[in-house]
Structure formats: C-alpha cells, structure tokens
mmCIF file of C-alpha atoms and ligand atoms in Angstrom:
data_model
loop_
_atom_site.group_PDB
_atom_site.id
_atom_site.type_symbol
_atom_site.label_atom_id
_atom_site.label_comp_id
_atom_site.label_asym_id
_atom_site.label_seq_id
_atom_site.Cartn_x
_atom_site.Cartn_y
_atom_site.Cartn_z
ATOM 1 C CA MET A 1 129.411 -46.949 114.265
ATOM 2 C CA ILE A 2 125.919 -48.160 113.308
ATOM 3 C CA GLU A 3 124.939 -48.160 116.970
ATOM 4 C CA GLN A 4 125.970 -44.527 117.279
ATOM 5 C CA LEU A 5 124.131 -43.511 114.113
ATOM 6 C CA LEU A 6 120.944 -45.065 115.461
ATOM 7 C CA LYS A 7 121.357 -43.583 118.941
ATOM 8 C CA ASP A 8 121.865 -40.110 117.519
ATOM 9 C CA TRP A 9 118.818 -40.360 115.267
ATOM 10 C CA ASP A 10 115.506 -38.984 116.502
ATOM 11 C CA GLY A 11 113.254 -41.214 114.378
ATOM 12 C CA GLU A 12 111.013 -44.153 115.278
ATOM 13 C CA THR A 13 112.103 -47.427 113.652
ATOM 14 C CA VAL A 14 114.593 -48.911 111.222
ATOM 15 C CA VAL A 15 113.851 -52.110 109.334
ATOM 16 C CA VAL A 16 116.883 -54.057 108.116
ATOM 17 C CA ARG A 17 116.977 -56.831 105.546
ATOM 18 C CA TYR A 18 120.033 -58.513 104.092
ATOM 19 C CA ASP A 19 119.034 -59.795 100.672
ATOM 20 C CA ARG A 20 121.191 -62.893 100.475
ATOM 21 C CA PRO A 21 120.675 -63.768 96.780
ATOM 22 C CA THR A 22 122.065 -60.399 95.631
ATOM 23 C CA GLY A 23 124.121 -59.276 98.632
ATOM 24 C CA ALA A 24 122.093 -56.062 98.788
ATOM 25 C CA TRP A 25 121.279 -54.353 102.095
ATOM 26 C CA ILE A 26 117.787 -52.962 102.455
ATOM 27 C CA PHE A 27 117.210 -50.290 105.093
ATOM 28 C CA ILE A 28 113.797 -48.747 105.679
ATOM 29 C CA ALA A 29 113.800 -45.806 108.066
ATOM 30 C CA ILE A 30 110.512 -44.743 109.652
ATOM 31 C CA HIS A 31 111.283 -41.299 110.986
ATOM 32 C CA SER A 32 107.834 -40.099 112.072
ATOM 33 C CA THR A 33 104.238 -41.295 111.849
ATOM 34 C CA GLN A 34 102.958 -38.254 113.711
ATOM 35 C CA LEU A 35 101.054 -36.764 110.751
ATOM 36 C CA GLY A 36 100.225 -40.029 108.943
ATOM 37 C CA PRO A 37 101.777 -43.216 107.583
ATOM 38 C CA ALA A 38 105.495 -42.892 106.833
ATOM 39 C CA THR A 39 105.974 -42.201 103.124
ATOM 40 C CA GLY A 40 109.089 -41.725 101.056
ATOM 41 C CA GLY A 41 111.001 -42.872 98.039
ATOM 42 C CA THR A 42 113.116 -45.972 97.543
ATOM 43 C CA ARG A 43 116.696 -45.122 96.599
ATOM 44 C CA LEU A 44 118.642 -47.848 94.824
ATOM 45 C CA LYS A 45 122.376 -47.419 94.372
ATOM 46 C CA SER A 46 125.701 -48.706 95.576
ATOM 47 C CA TYR A 47 127.300 -47.175 98.668
ATOM 48 C CA THR A 48 130.841 -47.309 100.008
ATOM 49 C CA SER A 49 129.590 -49.231 103.081
ATOM 50 C CA PRO A 50 126.370 -50.307 104.824
ATOM 51 C CA GLU A 51 127.055 -47.518 107.371
ATOM 52 C CA ALA A 52 127.058 -44.944 104.570
ATOM 53 C CA ALA A 53 123.717 -46.319 103.371
ATOM 54 C CA ILE A 54 122.207 -46.166 106.878
ATOM 55 C CA SER A 55 123.477 -42.669 107.417
ATOM 56 C CA ASP A 56 121.850 -41.632 104.123
ATOM 57 C CA VAL A 57 118.496 -43.298 104.802
ATOM 58 C CA LEU A 58 118.230 -41.816 108.315
ATOM 59 C CA LYS A 59 118.772 -38.274 107.027
ATOM 60 C CA LEU A 60 116.510 -38.756 104.026
ATOM 61 C CA ALA A 61 113.675 -40.119 106.190
ATOM 62 C CA ALA A 62 113.873 -37.092 108.498
ATOM 63 C CA GLY A 63 113.786 -34.882 105.404
ATOM 64 C CA MET A 64 110.502 -36.524 104.381
ATOM 65 C CA THR A 65 108.972 -35.770 107.800
ATOM 66 C CA TYR A 66 109.798 -32.065 107.475
ATOM 67 C CA LYS A 67 108.794 -32.035 103.822
ATOM 68 C CA PHE A 68 105.230 -33.117 104.649
ATOM 69 C CA ALA A 69 105.090 -31.169 107.917
ATOM 70 C CA VAL A 70 105.698 -27.704 106.405
ATOM 71 C CA PRO A 71 102.466 -27.777 104.355
ATOM 72 C CA GLY A 72 100.765 -29.949 107.017
ATOM 73 C CA PHE A 73 100.182 -32.781 104.534
ATOM 74 C CA PRO A 74 98.788 -35.910 106.271
ATOM 75 C CA ARG A 75 101.813 -38.161 105.775
ATOM 76 C CA GLY A 76 104.751 -39.084 107.965
ATOM 77 C CA GLY A 77 108.383 -39.325 106.984
ATOM 78 C CA GLY A 78 110.206 -42.459 105.890
ATOM 79 C CA LYS A 79 112.679 -43.567 103.280
ATOM 80 C CA ALA A 80 114.169 -46.775 101.946
ATOM 81 C CA VAL A 81 117.617 -47.448 100.635
ATOM 82 C CA ILE A 82 118.566 -50.552 98.686
ATOM 83 C CA ALA A 83 122.352 -50.627 98.785
ATOM 84 C CA ILE A 84 123.418 -52.897 95.941
ATOM 85 C CA PRO A 85 126.911 -54.383 95.748
ATOM 86 C CA ASP A 86 129.340 -53.046 93.129
ATOM 87 C CA ASP A 87 129.132 -56.316 91.201
ATOM 88 C CA PHE A 88 125.310 -56.282 91.204
ATOM 89 C CA ASP A 89 123.917 -58.372 88.354
ATOM 90 C CA PRO A 90 121.167 -56.360 86.601
ATOM 91 C CA GLN A 91 119.458 -59.674 85.780
ATOM 92 C CA SER A 92 118.636 -60.128 89.450
ATOM 93 C CA ARG A 93 116.862 -56.763 89.688
ATOM 94 C CA THR A 94 113.377 -58.133 89.064
ATOM 95 C CA ASP A 95 113.558 -60.760 91.812
ATOM 96 C CA LEU A 96 115.080 -58.243 94.193
ATOM 97 C CA ARG A 97 112.198 -55.856 93.503
ATOM 98 C CA ARG A 98 109.665 -58.624 94.185
ATOM 99 C CA ARG A 99 111.291 -59.579 97.481
ATOM 100 C CA TYR A 100 111.414 -55.920 98.423
ATOM 101 C CA GLY A 101 107.711 -55.529 97.586
ATOM 102 C CA LYS A 102 106.912 -58.499 99.812
ATOM 103 C CA LEU A 103 108.779 -56.882 102.686
ATOM 104 C CA ILE A 104 106.768 -53.659 102.338
ATOM 105 C CA GLN A 105 103.593 -55.686 102.178
ATOM 106 C CA GLN A 106 104.584 -57.433 105.449
ATOM 107 C CA LEU A 107 104.989 -54.046 107.106
ATOM 108 C CA GLY A 108 101.257 -53.707 106.529
ATOM 109 C CA GLY A 109 101.049 -49.945 105.966
ATOM 110 C CA LEU A 110 103.818 -48.743 108.264
ATOM 111 C CA PHE A 111 105.631 -47.547 105.145
ATOM 112 C CA TYR A 112 104.433 -46.341 101.734
ATOM 113 C CA THR A 113 106.961 -45.808 98.991
ATOM 114 C CA GLY A 114 107.529 -44.260 95.572
ATOM 115 C CA PRO A 115 110.457 -43.659 93.217
ATOM 116 C CA ASP A 116 113.674 -41.878 94.156
ATOM 117 C CA VAL A 117 117.284 -41.774 92.906
ATOM 118 C CA GLY A 118 117.914 -45.035 91.006
ATOM 119 C CA THR A 119 114.264 -46.119 90.766
ATOM 120 C CA SER A 120 111.404 -45.182 88.448
ATOM 121 C CA SER A 121 107.707 -45.782 87.925
ATOM 122 C CA THR A 122 108.574 -48.969 86.039
ATOM 123 C CA ASP A 123 110.327 -50.263 89.163
ATOM 124 C CA MET A 124 107.225 -49.359 91.179
ATOM 125 C CA ASP A 125 105.094 -51.487 88.802
ATOM 126 C CA ILE A 126 107.194 -54.542 89.668
ATOM 127 C CA ILE A 127 107.488 -53.740 93.370
ATOM 128 C CA ALA A 128 103.703 -53.286 93.496
ATOM 129 C CA GLU A 129 103.155 -56.850 92.218
ATOM 130 C CA THR A 130 104.030 -58.017 95.716
ATOM 131 C CA GLY A 131 103.854 -54.721 97.621
ATOM 132 C CA ALA A 132 100.401 -53.309 96.765
ATOM 133 C CA PRO A 133 98.624 -51.261 98.022
ATOM 134 C CA TYR A 134 101.591 -49.471 99.561
ATOM 135 C CA ILE A 135 103.404 -48.535 96.348
ATOM 136 C CA HIS A 136 102.918 -45.102 94.782
ATOM 137 C CA SER A 137 103.761 -43.666 91.391
ATOM 138 C CA ARG A 138 103.268 -46.745 89.213
ATOM 139 C CA THR A 139 103.032 -46.090 85.471
ATOM 140 C CA PRO A 140 99.603 -44.970 84.212
ATOM 141 C CA SER A 141 99.268 -48.220 82.235
ATOM 142 C CA ALA A 142 99.654 -50.165 85.488
ATOM 143 C CA GLY A 143 97.024 -47.944 87.138
ATOM 144 C CA GLY A 144 99.322 -45.434 88.864
ATOM 145 C CA ALA A 145 99.749 -41.662 88.604
ATOM 146 C CA GLY A 146 103.101 -41.988 86.802
ATOM 147 C CA SER A 147 106.381 -40.207 87.402
ATOM 148 C CA SER A 148 106.663 -37.751 90.271
ATOM 149 C CA GLY A 149 109.323 -35.709 88.425
ATOM 150 C CA PRO A 150 107.042 -33.194 86.661
ATOM 151 C CA ALA A 151 105.144 -32.308 89.863
ATOM 152 C CA THR A 152 108.401 -31.935 91.799
ATOM 153 C CA ALA A 153 109.696 -29.665 89.022
ATOM 154 C CA MET A 154 106.511 -27.582 89.081
ATOM 155 C CA GLY A 155 106.986 -27.093 92.819
ATOM 156 C CA VAL A 156 110.657 -26.152 92.476
ATOM 157 C CA PHE A 157 109.734 -23.700 89.719
ATOM 158 C CA THR A 158 107.169 -22.119 92.054
ATOM 159 C CA GLY A 159 109.886 -21.908 94.732
ATOM 160 C CA ILE A 160 112.192 -20.142 92.266
ATOM 161 C CA GLN A 161 109.457 -17.590 91.517
ATOM 162 C CA VAL A 162 109.029 -16.888 95.244
ATOM 163 C CA VAL A 163 112.807 -16.485 95.517
ATOM 164 C CA CYS A 164 112.727 -13.882 92.707
ATOM 165 C CA GLU A 165 109.879 -12.092 94.444
ATOM 166 C CA GLN A 166 112.015 -11.943 97.600
ATOM 167 C CA LEU A 167 115.226 -10.885 95.824
ATOM 168 C CA PHE A 168 113.927 -8.533 93.172
ATOM 169 C CA GLY A 169 110.390 -7.685 94.300
ATOM 170 C CA ASP A 170 109.051 -9.411 91.189
ATOM 171 C CA ALA A 171 108.301 -13.110 90.602
ATOM 172 C CA SER A 172 109.091 -12.907 86.883
ATOM 173 C CA LEU A 173 111.976 -14.995 85.554
ATOM 174 C CA GLU A 174 112.414 -12.953 82.396
ATOM 175 C CA GLY A 175 116.140 -12.524 81.792
ATOM 176 C CA ARG A 176 117.177 -14.187 85.084
ATOM 177 C CA ARG A 177 120.149 -16.495 84.838
ATOM 178 C CA VAL A 178 119.430 -19.907 86.351
ATOM 179 C CA LEU A 179 121.907 -22.784 86.581
ATOM 180 C CA VAL A 180 120.348 -26.231 86.970
ATOM 181 C CA GLN A 181 122.642 -28.951 88.314
ATOM 182 C CA GLY A 182 121.411 -32.315 87.014
ATOM 183 C CA VAL A 183 118.894 -32.836 84.210
ATOM 184 C CA GLY A 184 117.308 -36.085 85.381
ATOM 185 C CA ASP A 185 113.595 -36.519 85.908
ATOM 186 C CA VAL A 186 113.183 -33.268 87.850
ATOM 187 C CA GLY A 187 115.868 -31.087 86.206
ATOM 188 C CA GLU A 188 114.604 -31.896 82.736
ATOM 189 C CA SER A 189 111.104 -30.732 83.423
ATOM 190 C CA LEU A 190 112.334 -27.726 85.438
ATOM 191 C CA ILE A 191 114.436 -26.295 82.629
ATOM 192 C CA GLU A 192 111.444 -26.418 80.307
ATOM 193 C CA HIS A 193 109.437 -24.269 82.734
ATOM 194 C CA LEU A 194 112.383 -21.899 83.127
ATOM 195 C CA ARG A 195 112.899 -21.497 79.410
ATOM 196 C CA ALA A 196 109.186 -20.929 78.819
ATOM 197 C CA ALA A 197 109.271 -18.207 81.496
ATOM 198 C CA GLY A 198 112.038 -16.358 79.639
ATOM 199 C CA ALA A 199 114.957 -17.261 81.908
ATOM 200 C CA GLU A 200 118.496 -17.703 80.651
ATOM 201 C CA VAL A 201 119.050 -21.380 81.487
ATOM 202 C CA LEU A 202 122.398 -23.082 82.042
ATOM 203 C CA PHE A 203 122.792 -26.716 83.030
ATOM 204 C CA SER A 204 125.422 -29.011 84.407
ATOM 205 C CA GLU A 205 125.381 -32.788 84.054
ATOM 206 C CA VAL A 206 127.772 -35.723 84.177
ATOM 207 C CA ASP A 207 125.905 -38.181 81.949
ATOM 208 C CA GLU A 208 127.303 -37.865 78.393
ATOM 209 C CA LYS A 209 124.034 -38.816 76.723
ATOM 210 C CA LEU A 210 122.103 -36.157 78.621
ATOM 211 C CA ILE A 211 124.805 -33.570 77.942
ATOM 212 C CA ARG A 212 124.527 -34.190 74.197
ATOM 213 C CA ARG A 213 120.766 -34.019 74.277
ATOM 214 C CA PHE A 214 120.408 -30.815 76.282
ATOM 215 C CA ARG A 215 123.412 -28.958 74.825
ATOM 216 C CA ASP A 216 123.455 -30.083 71.202
ATOM 217 C CA GLU A 217 119.836 -30.892 70.458
ATOM 218 C CA LEU A 218 117.974 -28.506 72.764
ATOM 219 C CA GLY A 219 120.528 -25.686 72.768
ATOM 220 C CA PHE A 220 120.989 -25.103 76.497
ATOM 221 C CA GLN A 221 124.325 -23.690 77.751
ATOM 222 C CA PHE A 222 126.422 -26.419 79.353
ATOM 223 C CA VAL A 223 128.572 -25.867 82.443
ATOM 224 C CA PRO A 224 131.182 -28.555 83.216
ATOM 225 C CA ALA A 225 131.095 -30.080 86.704
ATOM 226 C CA LYS A 226 134.303 -28.380 87.816
ATOM 227 C CA ALA A 227 132.827 -24.929 87.161
ATOM 228 C CA VAL A 228 129.347 -25.580 88.509
ATOM 229 C CA TYR A 229 129.728 -23.775 91.860
ATOM 230 C CA SER A 230 131.801 -20.846 90.604
ATOM 231 C CA THR A 231 129.653 -19.924 87.605
ATOM 232 C CA GLU A 232 127.901 -16.611 87.997
ATOM 233 C CA CYS A 233 124.112 -16.789 88.022
ATOM 234 C CA ASP A 234 121.064 -15.386 89.807
ATOM 235 C CA ILE A 235 119.782 -18.748 90.998
ATOM 236 C CA PHE A 236 121.619 -22.001 91.442
ATOM 237 C CA SER A 237 119.297 -25.019 91.389
ATOM 238 C CA PRO A 238 120.695 -28.360 92.632
ATOM 239 C CA CYS A 239 118.586 -31.153 91.163
ATOM 240 C CA ALA A 240 120.978 -34.097 91.472
ATOM 241 C CA LEU A 241 122.372 -35.675 94.631
ATOM 242 C CA GLY A 242 122.510 -34.156 98.121
ATOM 243 C CA GLY A 243 125.358 -32.896 100.292
ATOM 244 C CA VAL A 244 126.508 -30.358 97.701
ATOM 245 C CA PHE A 245 127.005 -27.372 100.023
ATOM 246 C CA ASN A 246 129.997 -27.419 102.359
ATOM 247 C CA GLY A 247 132.655 -24.905 103.407
ATOM 248 C CA ASP A 248 134.526 -25.342 100.161
ATOM 249 C CA THR A 249 131.642 -25.118 97.687
ATOM 250 C CA VAL A 250 129.866 -22.296 99.560
ATOM 251 C CA SER A 251 132.989 -20.141 99.293
ATOM 252 C CA GLN A 252 133.041 -20.660 95.506
ATOM 253 C CA LEU A 253 129.399 -19.719 94.871
ATOM 254 C CA ARG A 254 128.627 -16.682 92.722
ATOM 255 C CA CYS A 255 124.842 -16.821 92.858
ATOM 256 C CA ARG A 256 122.236 -14.709 94.663
ATOM 257 C CA ALA A 257 120.078 -17.628 95.740
ATOM 258 C CA ILE A 258 119.739 -21.408 95.876
ATOM 259 C CA ALA A 259 116.504 -23.208 95.027
ATOM 260 C CA GLY A 260 116.528 -26.780 93.795
ATOM 261 C CA GLY A 261 114.893 -30.188 93.965
ATOM 262 C CA ALA A 262 117.675 -32.385 95.401
ATOM 263 C CA ASN A 263 117.108 -33.811 98.884
ATOM 264 C CA ASN A 264 119.491 -32.886 101.749
ATOM 265 C CA GLN A 265 121.512 -30.270 99.900
ATOM 266 C CA LEU A 266 123.423 -29.047 102.956
ATOM 267 C CA ALA A 267 126.350 -31.264 104.000
ATOM 268 C CA GLY A 268 125.877 -30.144 107.622
ATOM 269 C CA PRO A 269 123.759 -27.735 109.700
ATOM 270 C CA GLU A 270 126.597 -25.151 109.758
ATOM 271 C CA ASP A 271 126.292 -24.744 105.984
ATOM 272 C CA ALA A 272 122.981 -22.883 106.349
ATOM 273 C CA GLU A 273 124.823 -20.274 108.417
ATOM 274 C CA ARG A 274 127.652 -20.159 105.855
ATOM 275 C CA LEU A 275 125.151 -19.342 103.107
ATOM 276 C CA ARG A 276 123.502 -16.671 105.248
ATOM 277 C CA THR A 277 126.856 -15.069 106.038
ATOM 278 C CA ARG A 278 127.605 -14.906 102.330
ATOM 279 C CA GLY A 279 124.248 -13.231 101.702
ATOM 280 C CA ILE A 280 122.955 -16.116 99.570
ATOM 281 C CA LEU A 281 119.240 -16.712 99.955
ATOM 282 C CA TYR A 282 118.583 -20.422 100.502
ATOM 283 C CA ALA A 283 115.159 -21.932 99.741
ATOM 284 C CA PRO A 284 115.295 -25.006 102.022
ATOM 285 C CA ASP A 285 115.216 -28.140 99.878
ATOM 286 C CA TYR A 286 112.341 -29.881 101.623
ATOM 287 C CA VAL A 287 110.145 -26.782 101.497
ATOM 288 C CA ILE A 288 110.201 -26.643 97.706
ATOM 289 C CA ASN A 289 110.709 -30.273 96.631
ATOM 290 C CA VAL A 290 107.540 -31.693 98.189
ATOM 291 C CA GLY A 291 105.633 -31.378 94.882
ATOM 292 C CA GLY A 292 106.135 -34.915 93.569
ATOM 293 C CA ALA A 293 105.374 -36.750 96.771
ATOM 294 C CA MET A 294 102.414 -34.469 97.515
ATOM 295 C CA ALA A 295 100.865 -34.624 94.053
ATOM 296 C CA ILE A 296 101.258 -38.378 93.628
ATOM 297 C CA THR A 297 99.991 -39.350 97.082
ATOM 298 C CA GLY A 298 97.239 -36.746 96.762
ATOM 299 C CA ILE A 299 96.062 -38.265 93.480
ATOM 300 C CA GLU A 300 96.462 -41.898 94.530
ATOM 301 C CA ALA A 301 95.405 -41.802 98.172
ATOM 302 C CA LEU A 302 93.248 -38.685 98.587
ATOM 303 C CA GLY A 303 91.398 -38.789 95.283
ATOM 304 C CA TRP A 304 92.694 -35.478 93.935
ATOM 305 C CA SER A 305 92.459 -34.774 90.202
ATOM 306 C CA ARG A 306 95.717 -33.853 88.483
ATOM 307 C CA GLU A 307 94.609 -30.199 88.316
ATOM 308 C CA GLU A 308 93.770 -30.172 92.014
ATOM 309 C CA ALA A 309 97.149 -31.752 92.783
ATOM 310 C CA MET A 310 99.054 -29.109 90.821
ATOM 311 C CA ARG A 311 97.022 -26.333 92.442
ATOM 312 C CA GLN A 312 97.809 -27.734 95.904
ATOM 313 C CA VAL A 313 101.510 -28.012 95.074
ATOM 314 C CA VAL A 314 101.742 -24.420 93.864
ATOM 315 C CA THR A 315 99.750 -22.845 96.691
ATOM 316 C CA SER A 316 101.400 -24.939 99.431
ATOM 317 C CA ILE A 317 104.905 -24.138 98.264
ATOM 318 C CA GLN A 318 104.155 -20.459 97.755
ATOM 319 C CA GLY A 319 102.640 -20.186 101.220
ATOM 320 C CA GLY A 320 105.290 -22.324 102.908
ATOM 321 C CA LEU A 321 108.304 -20.584 101.405
ATOM 322 C CA ARG A 322 106.941 -17.060 101.969
ATOM 323 C CA GLN A 323 106.283 -17.970 105.598
ATOM 324 C CA VAL A 324 109.831 -19.344 105.975
ATOM 325 C CA PHE A 325 111.444 -16.225 104.447
ATOM 326 C CA GLU A 326 109.351 -13.939 106.672
ATOM 327 C CA LEU A 327 110.165 -15.854 109.837
ATOM 328 C CA ALA A 328 113.875 -15.977 109.035
ATOM 329 C CA GLU A 329 113.946 -12.211 108.498
ATOM 330 C CA LYS A 330 111.917 -11.431 111.583
ATOM 331 C CA GLU A 331 113.962 -13.669 113.883
ATOM 332 C CA GLY A 332 117.337 -13.089 112.249
ATOM 333 C CA ILE A 333 117.834 -16.842 111.742
ATOM 334 C CA THR A 334 118.717 -18.973 108.725
ATOM 335 C CA THR A 335 115.943 -19.998 106.355
ATOM 336 C CA GLU A 336 116.775 -23.631 107.226
ATOM 337 C CA GLY A 337 116.225 -22.853 110.910
ATOM 338 C CA ALA A 338 112.973 -21.078 110.097
ATOM 339 C CA ALA A 339 111.720 -24.034 108.031
ATOM 340 C CA LEU A 340 112.479 -26.401 110.896
ATOM 341 C CA ARG A 341 110.443 -24.233 113.251
ATOM 342 C CA VAL A 342 107.462 -24.230 110.913
ATOM 343 C CA ALA A 343 107.723 -28.007 110.482
ATOM 344 C CA GLU A 344 108.091 -28.658 114.198
ATOM 345 C CA GLU A 345 105.148 -26.490 115.031
ATOM 346 C CA HIS A 346 102.941 -28.497 112.667
ATOM 347 C CA LEU A 347 104.321 -31.758 114.063
ATOM 348 C CA SER A 348 103.548 -30.758 117.619
ATOM 349 C CA THR A 349 99.971 -29.724 116.871
ATOM 350 C CA GLY A 350 99.339 -32.999 115.001
ATOM 351 C CA PRO A 351 97.321 -33.775 111.888
HETATM 352 N N1 LIG B 401 111.340 -39.152 95.753
HETATM 353 C C1 LIG B 401 110.165 -38.584 96.363
HETATM 354 C C2 LIG B 401 110.629 -37.519 97.370
HETATM 355 O O1 LIG B 401 111.782 -37.479 97.794
HETATM 356 C C3 LIG B 401 109.413 -39.677 97.054
HETATM 357 C C4 LIG B 401 108.026 -39.991 96.609
HETATM 358 C C5 LIG B 401 107.628 -39.963 95.278
HETATM 359 C C6 LIG B 401 107.092 -40.351 97.538
HETATM 360 C C7 LIG B 401 106.337 -40.258 94.929
HETATM 361 C C8 LIG B 401 105.802 -40.648 97.207
HETATM 362 C C9 LIG B 401 105.416 -40.585 95.902
HETATM 363 O O2 LIG B 401 109.858 -36.679 97.760
#
C-alpha cells in the first residue's frame, strides 16, 4: 500500500520519522525543488492509519508546488504531517515539537515550514527553538511575521472578487450571498472582509464555541453541517478541510461558484469535470489560497514590507485566476486543468 502510494507519486523525496516517545509518525514530503526550497505547512492531527497520513502529505506537498508555481514565486512544494496517536498526551507536545524542529534543522534547508491545520504560530515558536532558520510564521514577539491566516483570507477574498467579475461582470460583493465553510484562522478573517464589502454572509462550523461566537455574538447566519452543500448561495467558500467535493456533494450544490481557502478541495480529478458539467465555476484552491504562504515567506525571506506582501498577494491572485479562467474558456477545459497547465509551464521554464 505505502509502496504503491510512493510509486504513483511524482515528487522527489519523503522523509519518515517514527517518534518513539509519543508514537507519532512524522512524514515530510518534498514534492519539487524546481523553483526554490520546498516550503509548506506542518499539519498535526490524528489519522486513521499511517497510510492515510502519507496519502494526505503527498497530495498536500504537490498542492504547494502548484500553489507557488502559478504566480512563479521562488519556492518549491513540500508539506509535513505529524500523525499523532488517538491517545496522544498533550503534555508531550512540547518535546515532540522540539524533536521535530531538530529534524528540520538536520535537513539543512531542504524543507521550510509554517503553520497548517492543527498548528499555529505559537507552535512555530517552539519548533524554531531547534529548527531555525527554517521555520516561518513565528509570533511577532518571537521575531516572526505572525499568523498566515489574514493574508490567506485576503487572497481568497481577492479570488472571490475575480469570480464575481467573471460571473456577473462586476467585482462588487454588494448583496451577493456567500457561504463560508469553517471559521478558523482563514474563515474568520474572510467573513470580515465579506461583510465589510456588503455581502450577505452565511457560515457553517462544527466547533460549538465558534458557532456561538459567530452566530450569537457577531450575528452571522449559521448553516448546520448537514445543509452546507445544499444551501442556496452565489459563492460557496470551503475554508476547512479538503476532499469536500465528490459525486455526492457536487450533485447537492446550489451555488454559482466555489472559491475557498481549504487545500485539496476536490476528492478526485473527476470532480473538476463534475463541477464544470453542472455549470459551477470553480476557482482552483491552490490558485487563490497562496496568500498566507506567499506573504509570510515574502516578509521573512525576501524582505518585503507587510504592505508590499499584501500588494503582491492581491495582484498575483488577480492575475493568476483571470489567466486560468481565460485559458479554461478558450480551450474548453476545466479551470483545474487550466491551472495545472499554467503551473506546469512555469515549472518547466524554471525560476
Ligand atoms: N498552511 C500554509 C499553506 O498551505 C503553509 C505556510 C504558511 C507556509 C506560512 C509558509 C508560511 O499554504
């Protein structure tokens, strides 16, 4: 099973560590160093099996390659997964993070990392104690550029504006109905932009605390998980986990377009075609969720100011997504297929 996964993968290297003290598996996938050092988040969660964790990290690492390749940003694609056991003792988290940092440090610049699902800037502070200088997105008090969520959200918001431009001939969000799935780091900041732009914002979430905050305190309309795909809206924005679109969910959708921050939203390549057949415009996830990784690495490694970083995020995503929509229309292919072509062209011409 693992052998097959690795044979079928078109990336460069996978680093494997079994962390004996905690029973966690650490997998670091280096998909491509063609445009620069492999860079990607560290995801920390429990998986049903080590195979499931490998399968996830391989796909996520490839996603990072394409994410940086569309705007031609000088970074390669990689990702790390720390698959913790179900009985993981939170007390052991600090030591685990230090051992993980040491491992990254030993890789000597093959892989740079930042936060992802299950990790935050505070985790990066600890990982950086042993993993510097390869750790991005530490808290500002530890000398880093902070959370990548707001920049990712800014990029997704820009993507949503381009989607409106394509659908309605006007980038304005005034009166448009947008459903955001997941109000974590990215979703939270995204719905603020949407509300400020005059959109009618709905959200879906599974965490009770977040539901109370966004529904009861902030007054957003709440959509329960079971109705999330079938609720009518102009734009559906997945900002939680990946793999949300499959034959079943695509047939339930009652939206005009999809544009969100989650990585790997399509369960399989055939789902892009399913969306196209249904006439739903899909903004490929990696084209519009590059904002966080681009802004943070730009600030920390390329010396960009925060303003410069935001400007780069907005212009890159606008340009990238418009190019993808144009190519898809011209060639009669899915937007996912068009994005892959743009990415592959940049990969073949090099940095
Ligand atoms: N989670 C980010 C992403 O998927 C990864 C990242 C964040 C990388 C910050 C570098 C810096 O794009």
